[in-house]
mmCIF file of C-alpha atoms and ligand atoms in Angstrom:
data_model
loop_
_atom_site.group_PDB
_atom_site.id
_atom_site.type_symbol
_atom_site.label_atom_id
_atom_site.label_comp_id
_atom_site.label_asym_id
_atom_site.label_seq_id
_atom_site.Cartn_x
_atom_site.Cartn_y
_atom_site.Cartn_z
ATOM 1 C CA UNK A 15 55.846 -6.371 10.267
ATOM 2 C CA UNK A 16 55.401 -2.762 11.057
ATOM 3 C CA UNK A 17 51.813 -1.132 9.945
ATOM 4 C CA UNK A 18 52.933 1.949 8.812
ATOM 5 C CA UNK A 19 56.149 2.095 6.466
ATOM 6 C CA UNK A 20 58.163 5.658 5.305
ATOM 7 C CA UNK A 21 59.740 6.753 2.579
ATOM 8 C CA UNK A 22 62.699 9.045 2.778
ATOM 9 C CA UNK A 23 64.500 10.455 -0.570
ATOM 10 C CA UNK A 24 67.439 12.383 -0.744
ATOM 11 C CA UNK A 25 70.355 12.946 -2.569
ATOM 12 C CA UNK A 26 72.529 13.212 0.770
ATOM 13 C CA UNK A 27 73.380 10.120 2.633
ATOM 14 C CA UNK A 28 73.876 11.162 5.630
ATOM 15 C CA UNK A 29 70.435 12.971 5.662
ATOM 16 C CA UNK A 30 69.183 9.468 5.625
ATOM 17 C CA UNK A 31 71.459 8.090 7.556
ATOM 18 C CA UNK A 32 70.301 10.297 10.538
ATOM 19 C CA UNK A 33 66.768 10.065 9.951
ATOM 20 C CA UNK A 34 67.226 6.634 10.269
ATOM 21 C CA UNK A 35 69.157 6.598 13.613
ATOM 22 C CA UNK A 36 66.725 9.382 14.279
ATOM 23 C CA UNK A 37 63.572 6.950 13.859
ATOM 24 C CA UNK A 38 65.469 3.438 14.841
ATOM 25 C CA UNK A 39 63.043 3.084 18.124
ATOM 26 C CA UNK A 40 59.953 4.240 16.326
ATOM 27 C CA UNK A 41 57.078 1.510 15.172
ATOM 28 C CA UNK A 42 57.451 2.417 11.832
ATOM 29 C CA UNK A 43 59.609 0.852 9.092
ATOM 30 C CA UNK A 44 61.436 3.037 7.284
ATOM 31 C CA UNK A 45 63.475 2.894 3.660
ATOM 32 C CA UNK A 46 65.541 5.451 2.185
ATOM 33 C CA UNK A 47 66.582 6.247 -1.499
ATOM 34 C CA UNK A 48 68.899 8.449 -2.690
ATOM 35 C CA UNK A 49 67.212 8.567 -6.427
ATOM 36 C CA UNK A 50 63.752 9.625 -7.277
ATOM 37 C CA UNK A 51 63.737 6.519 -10.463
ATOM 38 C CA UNK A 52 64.741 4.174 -7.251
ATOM 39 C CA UNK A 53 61.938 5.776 -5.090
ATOM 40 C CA UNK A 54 59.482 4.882 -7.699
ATOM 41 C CA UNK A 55 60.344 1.268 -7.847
ATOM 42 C CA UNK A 56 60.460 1.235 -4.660
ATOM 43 C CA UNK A 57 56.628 2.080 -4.078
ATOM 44 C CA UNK A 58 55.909 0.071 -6.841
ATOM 45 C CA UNK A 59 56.914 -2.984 -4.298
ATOM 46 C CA UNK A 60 56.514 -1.859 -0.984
ATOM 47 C CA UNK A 61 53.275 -1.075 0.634
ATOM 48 C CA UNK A 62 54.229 2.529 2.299
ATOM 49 C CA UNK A 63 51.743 5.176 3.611
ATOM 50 C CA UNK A 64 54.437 8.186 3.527
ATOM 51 C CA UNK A 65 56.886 9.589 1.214
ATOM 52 C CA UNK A 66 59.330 12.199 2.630
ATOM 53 C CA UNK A 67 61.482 13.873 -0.203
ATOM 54 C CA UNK A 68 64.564 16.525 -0.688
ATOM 55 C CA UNK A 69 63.708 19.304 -3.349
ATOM 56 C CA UNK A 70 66.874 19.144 -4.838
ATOM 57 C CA UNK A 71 68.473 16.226 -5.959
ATOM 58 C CA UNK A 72 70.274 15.743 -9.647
ATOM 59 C CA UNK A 73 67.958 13.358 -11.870
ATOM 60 C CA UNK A 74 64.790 14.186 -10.459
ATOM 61 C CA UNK A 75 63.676 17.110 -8.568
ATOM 62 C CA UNK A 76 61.455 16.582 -5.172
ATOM 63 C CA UNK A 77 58.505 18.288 -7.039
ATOM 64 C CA UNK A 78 58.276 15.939 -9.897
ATOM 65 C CA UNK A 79 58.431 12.844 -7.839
ATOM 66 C CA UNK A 80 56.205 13.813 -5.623
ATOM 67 C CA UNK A 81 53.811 14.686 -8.610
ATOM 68 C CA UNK A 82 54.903 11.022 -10.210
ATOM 69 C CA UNK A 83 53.738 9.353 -6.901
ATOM 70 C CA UNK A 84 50.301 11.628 -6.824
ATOM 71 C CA UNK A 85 49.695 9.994 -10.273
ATOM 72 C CA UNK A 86 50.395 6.547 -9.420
ATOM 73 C CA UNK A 87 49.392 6.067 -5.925
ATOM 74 C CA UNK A 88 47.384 9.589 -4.622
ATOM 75 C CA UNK A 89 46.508 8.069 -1.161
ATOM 76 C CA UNK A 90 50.499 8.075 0.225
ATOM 77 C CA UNK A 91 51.116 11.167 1.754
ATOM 78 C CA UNK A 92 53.634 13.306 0.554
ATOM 79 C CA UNK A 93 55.704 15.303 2.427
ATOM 80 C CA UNK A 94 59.072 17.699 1.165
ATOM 81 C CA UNK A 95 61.953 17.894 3.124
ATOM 82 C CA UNK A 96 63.866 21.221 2.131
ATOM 83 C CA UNK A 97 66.403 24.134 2.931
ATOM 84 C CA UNK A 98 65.264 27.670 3.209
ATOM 85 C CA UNK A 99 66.824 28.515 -0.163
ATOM 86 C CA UNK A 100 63.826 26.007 -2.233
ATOM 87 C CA UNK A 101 61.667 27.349 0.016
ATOM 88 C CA UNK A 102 59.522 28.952 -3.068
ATOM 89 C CA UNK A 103 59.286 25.516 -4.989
ATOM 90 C CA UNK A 104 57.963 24.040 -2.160
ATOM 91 C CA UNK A 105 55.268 26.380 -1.027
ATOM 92 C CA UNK A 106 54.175 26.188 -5.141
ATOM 93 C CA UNK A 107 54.086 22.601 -5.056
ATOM 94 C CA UNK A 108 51.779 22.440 -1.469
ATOM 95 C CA UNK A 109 49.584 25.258 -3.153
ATOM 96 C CA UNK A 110 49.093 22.810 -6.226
ATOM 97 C CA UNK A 111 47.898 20.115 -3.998
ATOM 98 C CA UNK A 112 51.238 17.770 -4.267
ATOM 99 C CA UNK A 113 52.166 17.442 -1.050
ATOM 100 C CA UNK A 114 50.524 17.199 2.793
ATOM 101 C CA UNK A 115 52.983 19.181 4.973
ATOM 102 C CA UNK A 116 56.545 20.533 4.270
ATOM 103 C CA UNK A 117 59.890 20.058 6.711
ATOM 104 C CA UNK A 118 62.225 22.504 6.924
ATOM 105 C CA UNK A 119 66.391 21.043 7.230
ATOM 106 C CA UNK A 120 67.404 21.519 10.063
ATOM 107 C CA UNK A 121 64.453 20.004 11.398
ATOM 108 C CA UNK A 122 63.870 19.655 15.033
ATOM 109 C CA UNK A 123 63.777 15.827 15.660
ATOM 110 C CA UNK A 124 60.550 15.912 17.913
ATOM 111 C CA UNK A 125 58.974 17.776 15.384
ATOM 112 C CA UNK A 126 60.113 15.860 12.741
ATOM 113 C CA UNK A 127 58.450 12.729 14.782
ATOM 114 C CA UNK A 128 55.005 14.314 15.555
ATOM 115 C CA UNK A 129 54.740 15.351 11.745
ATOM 116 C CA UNK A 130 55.610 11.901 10.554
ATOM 117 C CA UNK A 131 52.788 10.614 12.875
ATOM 118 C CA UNK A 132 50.312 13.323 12.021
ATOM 119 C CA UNK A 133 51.058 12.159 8.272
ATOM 120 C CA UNK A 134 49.941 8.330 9.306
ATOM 121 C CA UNK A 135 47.069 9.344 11.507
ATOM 122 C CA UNK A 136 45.782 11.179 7.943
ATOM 123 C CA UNK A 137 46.426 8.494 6.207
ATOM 124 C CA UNK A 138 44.113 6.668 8.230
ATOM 125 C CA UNK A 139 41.685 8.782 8.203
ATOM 126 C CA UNK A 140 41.307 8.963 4.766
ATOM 127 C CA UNK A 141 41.180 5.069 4.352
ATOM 128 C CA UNK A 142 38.864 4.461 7.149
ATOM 129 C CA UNK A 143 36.449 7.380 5.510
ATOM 130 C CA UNK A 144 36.791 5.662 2.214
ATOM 131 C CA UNK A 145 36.181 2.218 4.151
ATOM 132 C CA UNK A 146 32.911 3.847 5.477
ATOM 133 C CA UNK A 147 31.836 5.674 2.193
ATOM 134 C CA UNK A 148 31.976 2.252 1.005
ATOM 135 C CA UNK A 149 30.370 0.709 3.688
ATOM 136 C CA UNK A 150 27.486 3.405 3.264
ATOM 137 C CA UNK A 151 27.227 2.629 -0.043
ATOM 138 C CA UNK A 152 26.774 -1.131 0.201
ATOM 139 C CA UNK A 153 24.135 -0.350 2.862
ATOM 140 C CA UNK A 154 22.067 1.905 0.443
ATOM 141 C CA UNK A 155 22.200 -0.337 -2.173
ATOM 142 C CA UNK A 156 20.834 -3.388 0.063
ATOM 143 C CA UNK A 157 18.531 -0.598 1.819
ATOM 144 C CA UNK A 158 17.041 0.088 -1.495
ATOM 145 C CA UNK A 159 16.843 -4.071 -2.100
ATOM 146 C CA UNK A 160 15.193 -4.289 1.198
ATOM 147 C CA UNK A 161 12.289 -1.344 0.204
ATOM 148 C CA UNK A 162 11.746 -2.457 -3.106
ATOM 149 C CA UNK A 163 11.576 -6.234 -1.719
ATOM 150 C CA UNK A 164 8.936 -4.924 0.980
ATOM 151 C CA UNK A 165 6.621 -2.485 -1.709
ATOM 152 C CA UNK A 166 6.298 -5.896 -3.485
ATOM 153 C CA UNK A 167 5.415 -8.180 -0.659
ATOM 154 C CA UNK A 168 2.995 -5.023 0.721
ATOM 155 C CA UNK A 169 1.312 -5.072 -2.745
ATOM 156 C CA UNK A 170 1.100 -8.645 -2.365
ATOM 157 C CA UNK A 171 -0.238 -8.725 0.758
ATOM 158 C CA UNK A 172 -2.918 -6.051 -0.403
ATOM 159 C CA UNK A 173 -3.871 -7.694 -2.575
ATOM 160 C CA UNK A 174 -4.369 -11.269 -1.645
ATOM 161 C CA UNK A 175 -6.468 -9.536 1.482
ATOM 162 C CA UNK A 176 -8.302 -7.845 -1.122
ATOM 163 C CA UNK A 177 -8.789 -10.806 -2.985
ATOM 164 C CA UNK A 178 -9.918 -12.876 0.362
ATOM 165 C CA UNK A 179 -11.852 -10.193 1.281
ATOM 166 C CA UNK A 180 -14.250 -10.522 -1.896
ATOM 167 C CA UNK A 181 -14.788 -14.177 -0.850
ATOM 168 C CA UNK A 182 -15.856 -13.750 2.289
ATOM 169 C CA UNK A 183 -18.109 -10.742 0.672
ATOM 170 C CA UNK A 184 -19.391 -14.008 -2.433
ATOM 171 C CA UNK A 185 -19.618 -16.462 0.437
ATOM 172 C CA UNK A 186 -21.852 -14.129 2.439
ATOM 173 C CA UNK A 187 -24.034 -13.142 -0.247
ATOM 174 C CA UNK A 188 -24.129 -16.908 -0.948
ATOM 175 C CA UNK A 189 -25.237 -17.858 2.662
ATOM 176 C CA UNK A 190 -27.872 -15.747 2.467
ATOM 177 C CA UNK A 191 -29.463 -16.135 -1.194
ATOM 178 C CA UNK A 192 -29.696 -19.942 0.420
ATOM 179 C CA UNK A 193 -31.919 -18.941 3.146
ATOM 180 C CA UNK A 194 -33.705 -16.353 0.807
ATOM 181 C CA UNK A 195 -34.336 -19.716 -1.769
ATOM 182 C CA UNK A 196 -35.328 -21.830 1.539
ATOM 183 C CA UNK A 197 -38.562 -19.011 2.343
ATOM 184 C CA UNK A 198 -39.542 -18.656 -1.454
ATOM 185 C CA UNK A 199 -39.328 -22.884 -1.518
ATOM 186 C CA UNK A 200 -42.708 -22.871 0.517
ATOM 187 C CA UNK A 201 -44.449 -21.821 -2.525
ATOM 188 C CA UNK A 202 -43.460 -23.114 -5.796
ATOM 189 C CA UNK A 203 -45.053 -20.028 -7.477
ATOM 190 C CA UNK A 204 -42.651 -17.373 -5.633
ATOM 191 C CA UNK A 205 -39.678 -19.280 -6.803
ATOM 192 C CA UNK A 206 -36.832 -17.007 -7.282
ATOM 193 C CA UNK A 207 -38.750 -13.909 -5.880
ATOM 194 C CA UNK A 208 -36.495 -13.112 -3.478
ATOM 195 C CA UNK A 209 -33.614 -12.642 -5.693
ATOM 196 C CA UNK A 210 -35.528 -10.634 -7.961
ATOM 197 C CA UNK A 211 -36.765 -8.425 -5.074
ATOM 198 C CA UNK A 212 -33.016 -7.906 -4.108
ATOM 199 C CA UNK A 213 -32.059 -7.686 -7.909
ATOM 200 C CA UNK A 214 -35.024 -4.643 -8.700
ATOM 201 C CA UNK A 215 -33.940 -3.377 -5.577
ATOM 202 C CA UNK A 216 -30.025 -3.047 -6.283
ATOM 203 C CA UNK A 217 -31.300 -0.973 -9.738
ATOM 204 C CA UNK A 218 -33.549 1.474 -7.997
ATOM 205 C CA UNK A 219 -30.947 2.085 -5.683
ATOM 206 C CA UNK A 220 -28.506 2.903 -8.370
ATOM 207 C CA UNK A 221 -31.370 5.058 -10.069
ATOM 208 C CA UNK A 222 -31.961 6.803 -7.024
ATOM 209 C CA UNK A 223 -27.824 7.368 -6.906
ATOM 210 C CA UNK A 224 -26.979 5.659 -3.752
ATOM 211 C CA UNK A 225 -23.637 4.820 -2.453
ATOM 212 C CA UNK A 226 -22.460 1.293 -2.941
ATOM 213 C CA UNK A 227 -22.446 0.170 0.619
ATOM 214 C CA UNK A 228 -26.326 1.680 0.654
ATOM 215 C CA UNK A 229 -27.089 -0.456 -2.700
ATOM 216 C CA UNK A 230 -25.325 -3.684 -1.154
ATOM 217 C CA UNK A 231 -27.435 -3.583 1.756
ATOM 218 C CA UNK A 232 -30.697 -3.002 -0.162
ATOM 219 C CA UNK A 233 -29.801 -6.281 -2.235
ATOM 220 C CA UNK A 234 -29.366 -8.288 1.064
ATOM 221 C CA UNK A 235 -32.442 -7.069 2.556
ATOM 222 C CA UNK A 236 -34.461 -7.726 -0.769
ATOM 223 C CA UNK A 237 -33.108 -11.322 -0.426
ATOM 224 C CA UNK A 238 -34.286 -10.956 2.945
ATOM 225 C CA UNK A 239 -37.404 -9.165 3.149
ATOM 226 C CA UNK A 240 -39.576 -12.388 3.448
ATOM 227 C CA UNK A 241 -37.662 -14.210 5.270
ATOM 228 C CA UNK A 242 -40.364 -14.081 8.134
ATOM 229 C CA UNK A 243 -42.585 -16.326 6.220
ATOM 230 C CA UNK A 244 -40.775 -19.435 7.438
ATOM 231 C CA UNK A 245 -42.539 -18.192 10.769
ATOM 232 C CA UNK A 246 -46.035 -18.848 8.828
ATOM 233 C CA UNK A 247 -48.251 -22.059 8.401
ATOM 234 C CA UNK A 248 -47.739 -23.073 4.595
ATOM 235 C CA UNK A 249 -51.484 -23.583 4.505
ATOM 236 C CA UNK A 250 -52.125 -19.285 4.842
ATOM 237 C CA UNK A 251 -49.085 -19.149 2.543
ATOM 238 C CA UNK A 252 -50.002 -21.209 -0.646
ATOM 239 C CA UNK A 253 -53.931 -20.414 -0.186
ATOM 240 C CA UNK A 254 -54.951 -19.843 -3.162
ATOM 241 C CA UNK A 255 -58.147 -18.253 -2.104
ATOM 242 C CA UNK A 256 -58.591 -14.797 -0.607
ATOM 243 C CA UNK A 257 -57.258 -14.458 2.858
ATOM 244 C CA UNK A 258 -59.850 -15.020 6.250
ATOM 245 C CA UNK A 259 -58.982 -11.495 8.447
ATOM 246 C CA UNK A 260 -57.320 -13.873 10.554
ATOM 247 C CA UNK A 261 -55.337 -15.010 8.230
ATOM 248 C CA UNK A 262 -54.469 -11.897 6.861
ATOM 249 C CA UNK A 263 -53.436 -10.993 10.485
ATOM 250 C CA UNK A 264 -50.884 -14.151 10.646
ATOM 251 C CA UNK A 265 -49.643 -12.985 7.297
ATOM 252 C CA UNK A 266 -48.793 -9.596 8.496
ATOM 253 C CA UNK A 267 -46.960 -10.689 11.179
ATOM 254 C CA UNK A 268 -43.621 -12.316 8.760
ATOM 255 C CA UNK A 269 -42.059 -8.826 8.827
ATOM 256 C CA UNK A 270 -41.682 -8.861 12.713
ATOM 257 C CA UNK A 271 -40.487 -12.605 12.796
ATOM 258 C CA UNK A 272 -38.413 -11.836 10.127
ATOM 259 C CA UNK A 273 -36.829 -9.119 11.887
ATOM 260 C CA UNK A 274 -36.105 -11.158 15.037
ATOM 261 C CA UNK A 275 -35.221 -14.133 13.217
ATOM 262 C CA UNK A 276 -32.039 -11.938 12.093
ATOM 263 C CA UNK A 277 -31.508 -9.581 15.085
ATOM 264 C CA UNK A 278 -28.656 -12.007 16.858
ATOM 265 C CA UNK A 279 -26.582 -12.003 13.582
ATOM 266 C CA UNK A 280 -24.610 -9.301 14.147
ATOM 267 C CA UNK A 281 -23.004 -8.555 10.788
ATOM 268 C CA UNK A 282 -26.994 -8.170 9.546
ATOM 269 C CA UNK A 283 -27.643 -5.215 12.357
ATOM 270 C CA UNK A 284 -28.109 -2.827 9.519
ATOM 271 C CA UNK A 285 -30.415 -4.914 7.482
ATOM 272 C CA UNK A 286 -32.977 -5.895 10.551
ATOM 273 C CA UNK A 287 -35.115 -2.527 10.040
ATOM 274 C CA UNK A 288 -34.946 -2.859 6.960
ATOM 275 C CA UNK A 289 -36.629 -5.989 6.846
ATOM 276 C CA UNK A 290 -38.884 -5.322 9.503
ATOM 277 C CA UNK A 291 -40.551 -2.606 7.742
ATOM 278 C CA UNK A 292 -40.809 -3.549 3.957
ATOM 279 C CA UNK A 293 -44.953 -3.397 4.572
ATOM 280 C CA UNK A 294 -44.366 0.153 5.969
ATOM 281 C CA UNK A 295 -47.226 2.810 3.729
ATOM 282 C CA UNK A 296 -45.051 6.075 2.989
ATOM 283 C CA UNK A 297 -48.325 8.023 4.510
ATOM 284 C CA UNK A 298 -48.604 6.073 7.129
ATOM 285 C CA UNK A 299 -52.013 4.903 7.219
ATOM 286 C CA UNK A 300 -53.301 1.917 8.927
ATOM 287 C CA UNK A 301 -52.529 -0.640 5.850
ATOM 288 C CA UNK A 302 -49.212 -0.324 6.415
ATOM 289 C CA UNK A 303 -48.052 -2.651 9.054
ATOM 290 C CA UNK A 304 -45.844 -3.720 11.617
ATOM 291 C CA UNK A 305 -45.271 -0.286 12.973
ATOM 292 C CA UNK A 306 -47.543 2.333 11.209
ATOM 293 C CA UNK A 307 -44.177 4.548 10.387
ATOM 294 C CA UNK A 308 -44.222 7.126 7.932
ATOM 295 C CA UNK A 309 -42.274 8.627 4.998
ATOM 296 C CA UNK A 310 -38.543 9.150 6.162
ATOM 297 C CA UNK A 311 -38.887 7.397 9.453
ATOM 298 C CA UNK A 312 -39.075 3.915 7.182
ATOM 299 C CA UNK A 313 -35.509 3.105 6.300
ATOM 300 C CA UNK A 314 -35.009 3.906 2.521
ATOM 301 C CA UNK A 315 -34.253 0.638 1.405
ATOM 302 C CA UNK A 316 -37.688 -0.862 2.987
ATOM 303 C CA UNK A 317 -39.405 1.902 0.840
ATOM 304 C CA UNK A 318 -37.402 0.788 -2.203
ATOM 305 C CA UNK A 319 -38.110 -2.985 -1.065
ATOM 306 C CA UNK A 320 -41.703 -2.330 -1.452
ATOM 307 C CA UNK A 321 -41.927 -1.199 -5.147
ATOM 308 C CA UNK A 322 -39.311 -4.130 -5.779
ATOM 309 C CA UNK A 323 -41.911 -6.491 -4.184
ATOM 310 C CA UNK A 324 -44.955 -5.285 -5.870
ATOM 311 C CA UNK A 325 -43.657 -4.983 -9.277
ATOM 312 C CA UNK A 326 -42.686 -9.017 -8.889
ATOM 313 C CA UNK A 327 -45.306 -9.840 -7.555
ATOM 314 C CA UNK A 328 -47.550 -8.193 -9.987
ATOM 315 C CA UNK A 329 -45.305 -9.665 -13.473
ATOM 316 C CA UNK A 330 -45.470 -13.137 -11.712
ATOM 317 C CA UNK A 331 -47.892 -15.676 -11.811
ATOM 318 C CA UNK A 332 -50.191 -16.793 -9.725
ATOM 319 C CA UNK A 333 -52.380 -19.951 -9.703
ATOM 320 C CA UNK A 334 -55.530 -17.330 -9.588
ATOM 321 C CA UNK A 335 -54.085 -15.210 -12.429
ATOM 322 C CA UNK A 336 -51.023 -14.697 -15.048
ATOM 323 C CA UNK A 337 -48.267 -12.398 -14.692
ATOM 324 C CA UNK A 338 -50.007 -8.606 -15.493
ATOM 325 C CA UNK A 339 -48.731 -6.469 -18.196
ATOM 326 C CA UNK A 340 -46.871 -3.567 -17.540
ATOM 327 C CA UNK A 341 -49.118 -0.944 -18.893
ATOM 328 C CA UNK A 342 -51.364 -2.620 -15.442
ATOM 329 C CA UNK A 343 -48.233 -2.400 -13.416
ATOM 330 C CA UNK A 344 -47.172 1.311 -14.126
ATOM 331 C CA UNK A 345 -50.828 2.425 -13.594
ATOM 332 C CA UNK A 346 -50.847 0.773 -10.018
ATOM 333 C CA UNK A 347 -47.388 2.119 -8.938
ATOM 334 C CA UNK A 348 -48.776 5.807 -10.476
ATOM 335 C CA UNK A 349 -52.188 5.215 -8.057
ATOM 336 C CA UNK A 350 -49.892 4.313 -4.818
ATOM 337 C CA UNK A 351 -46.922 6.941 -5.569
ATOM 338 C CA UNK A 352 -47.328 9.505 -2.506
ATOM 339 C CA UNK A 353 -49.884 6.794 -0.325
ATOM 340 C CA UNK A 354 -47.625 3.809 -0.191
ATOM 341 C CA UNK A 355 -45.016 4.182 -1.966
ATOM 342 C CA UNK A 356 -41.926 6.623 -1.709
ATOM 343 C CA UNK A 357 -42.541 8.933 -4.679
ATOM 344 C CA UNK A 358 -38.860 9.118 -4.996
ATOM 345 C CA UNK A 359 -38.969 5.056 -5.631
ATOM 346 C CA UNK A 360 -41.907 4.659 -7.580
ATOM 347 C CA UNK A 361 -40.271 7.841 -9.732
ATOM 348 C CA UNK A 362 -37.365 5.473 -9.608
ATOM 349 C CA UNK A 363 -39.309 2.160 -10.882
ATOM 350 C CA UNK A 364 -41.054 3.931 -13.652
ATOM 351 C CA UNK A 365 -38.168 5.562 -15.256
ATOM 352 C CA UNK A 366 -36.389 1.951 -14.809
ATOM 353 C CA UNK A 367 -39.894 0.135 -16.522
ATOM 354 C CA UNK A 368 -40.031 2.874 -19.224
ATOM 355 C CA UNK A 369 -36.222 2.505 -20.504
ATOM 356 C CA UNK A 370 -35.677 -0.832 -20.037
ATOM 357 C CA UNK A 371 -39.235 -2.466 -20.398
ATOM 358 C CA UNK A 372 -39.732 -6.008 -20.809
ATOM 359 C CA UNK A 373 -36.552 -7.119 -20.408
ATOM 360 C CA UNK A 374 -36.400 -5.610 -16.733
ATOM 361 C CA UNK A 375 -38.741 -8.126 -15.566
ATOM 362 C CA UNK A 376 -37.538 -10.665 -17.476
ATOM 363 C CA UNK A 377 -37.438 -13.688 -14.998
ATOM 364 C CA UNK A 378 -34.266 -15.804 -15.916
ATOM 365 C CA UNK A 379 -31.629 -12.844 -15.457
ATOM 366 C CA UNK A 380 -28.352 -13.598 -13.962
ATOM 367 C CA UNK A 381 -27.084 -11.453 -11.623
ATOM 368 C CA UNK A 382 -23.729 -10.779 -9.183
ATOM 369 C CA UNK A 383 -24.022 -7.895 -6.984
ATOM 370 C CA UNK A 384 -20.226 -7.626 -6.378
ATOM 371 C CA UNK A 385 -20.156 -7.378 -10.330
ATOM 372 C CA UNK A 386 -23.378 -5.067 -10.156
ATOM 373 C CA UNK A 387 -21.283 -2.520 -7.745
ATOM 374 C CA UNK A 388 -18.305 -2.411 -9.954
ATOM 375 C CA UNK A 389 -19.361 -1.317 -13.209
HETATM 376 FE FE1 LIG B 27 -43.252 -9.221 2.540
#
């Protein structure tokens, strides 16, 4: 079964009859009609590619078939075959887009041949581009599938690492508050001090304005500050009496063990100074201790750490004397502003103590840093 099939129409049998001697040896099958009603039932059954038809013929000109076949099948190519004398008809109908090419009788048989092939090579053409428009179009469409398919698993991803992320982040803060709650366990009457070091801490640091990575690591090193004291004998610890110099000197020494107790874990390298000088005076004079640093040589947060510490310390109990009030407390943080303490902190605390009073040393408050940072 031939590929490409051709239609010839024409009123004059022997036109047909020598087109068809004419194409015998070609590869292409080829019918002939000699009405145009016949022609179109013809296409109606056969699948053809190419429609060659006479201009003049007595039921139905060249022009209106050709324009009947446009309308029911506009991918065969249509081609007129006509005298000199219709010559005018034909060059309308090519201008109104009937018909592909137009063959003058007597046609030259090569010619006629190399037309007829032309006509199937643009038939082709035109199917494979519509095969490939289609093609194209398929491909979009599952293109488009594909990128909407990976913005959902990319959020997804996002977001479970975000999520994962946080947990490490809880986990962390977790690890530590237990090794904050294992140094304040020494004593039963700094219970909890830690946390409320880290948790004064956090709010000066967002009174002050810091950036959240700069309040986060504040917290940690308020949970951390003492964490030295597992380095000293209970007994200097839980004295309840005041302090022999030597003891005092033993005391002074948790901020350095402290320090190197965290200096090999890595993800703490930022907190370590911090830690190690929360004793630090802002003028630094001799009380101050391990290093004797001054104002902005002591790491911010160690400055902050120290108001944290004293306010607690001062609103907590202790078995020599009750919590003081806060009238006592704002007087001592005024006295040491500028000597010991940052001003810029102790500025910090007061404005904290006078909006929020009471209820900022209140000591049952439940706090989550990660929360904390959000708001
Ligand atoms: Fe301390």
């Amino acid at each position: 079964m031939p590929e490409h099939t051709v239609l010839f129409v024409d009123d004059e049998v022997n036109i047909l009859k020598a087109v068809q001697r004419l194409l015998r040896n070609e590869e292409w099958k080829v019918l002939t009609s000699s009405r145009g009603e016949e022609a179109l039932a013809l296409l109606e059954r056969e699948p053809l590619q190419v429609v060659v038809s006479d201009q003049r013929m007595p039921e139905m000109s060249g022009v209106d078939l050709l324009a009947a076949i446009r309308e029911k099948q506009p991918n065969v190519v249509r081609m007129m075959l006509t005298g000199y004398t219709e010559m005018n008809v034909a060059v309308d109908a090519i201008n109104r887009g009937e018909i592909y090419r137009l063959i003058t009788k007597p046609w030259n048989d090569e010619e006629l041949k190399a037309t007829l092939r032309q006509a199937f090579d643009h038939y082709d053409l035109k199917q494979e581009i519509k095969r490939l428009n289609q093609v194209t179009r398929k491909q979009n469409i599952k293109l488009q599938d594909m990128n909407r398919n990976l913005e959902i698993k990319v959020r997804d991803r996002t977001k479970q690492l975000a999520e994962k992320h946080l947990e490490l982040r809880v986990a962390y803060v977790q690890t530590i508050k237990a090794l904050a709650e294992a140094v304040d366990a020494k004593d039963t009457y700094t219970r909890g001090h830690s946390e409320r070091v880290g948790v004064y801490a956090s709010k000066m640091g967002r009174e002050i304005g810091l950036p959240k990575e700069l309040i986060e690591r504040v917290y940690i090193s308020g949970l951390l500050h003492d964490v030295g004291k597992i380095g000293v004998r209970d007994a200097v610890i839980t004295k309840p009496d005041k302090l022999t110099p030597e003891e005092y000197e033993e005391i002074k020494a948790h901020p350095g063990i402290g320090a190197r107790i965290l200096q090999p874990v890595e993800f703490l390298a930022d907190v370590v100074p911090c830690v190690r000088h929360h004793h630090e005076w802002f003028d630094g004079s001799s009380r101050g201790y391990p290093d004797r640093l001054h104002g902005d040589r002591i790491p911010l947060p160690s400055r902050i750490i120290l108001v944290a510490d004293t306010v607690e310390a001062m609103t907590s109990d202790r078995p020599y004397r009750k919590g003081l009030a806060l009238e006592a407390v704002v007087r001592e943080i005024h006295k040491y502003s500028g000597s010991q303490f940052d001003p810029r902190c102790a500025e910090a605390m007061l404005r904290l103590l006078e909006r929020e009073g009471e209820s900022f040393v209140k000591k049952k408050q439940k706090f989550d840093i990660h929360a904390f940072l959000e708001v």
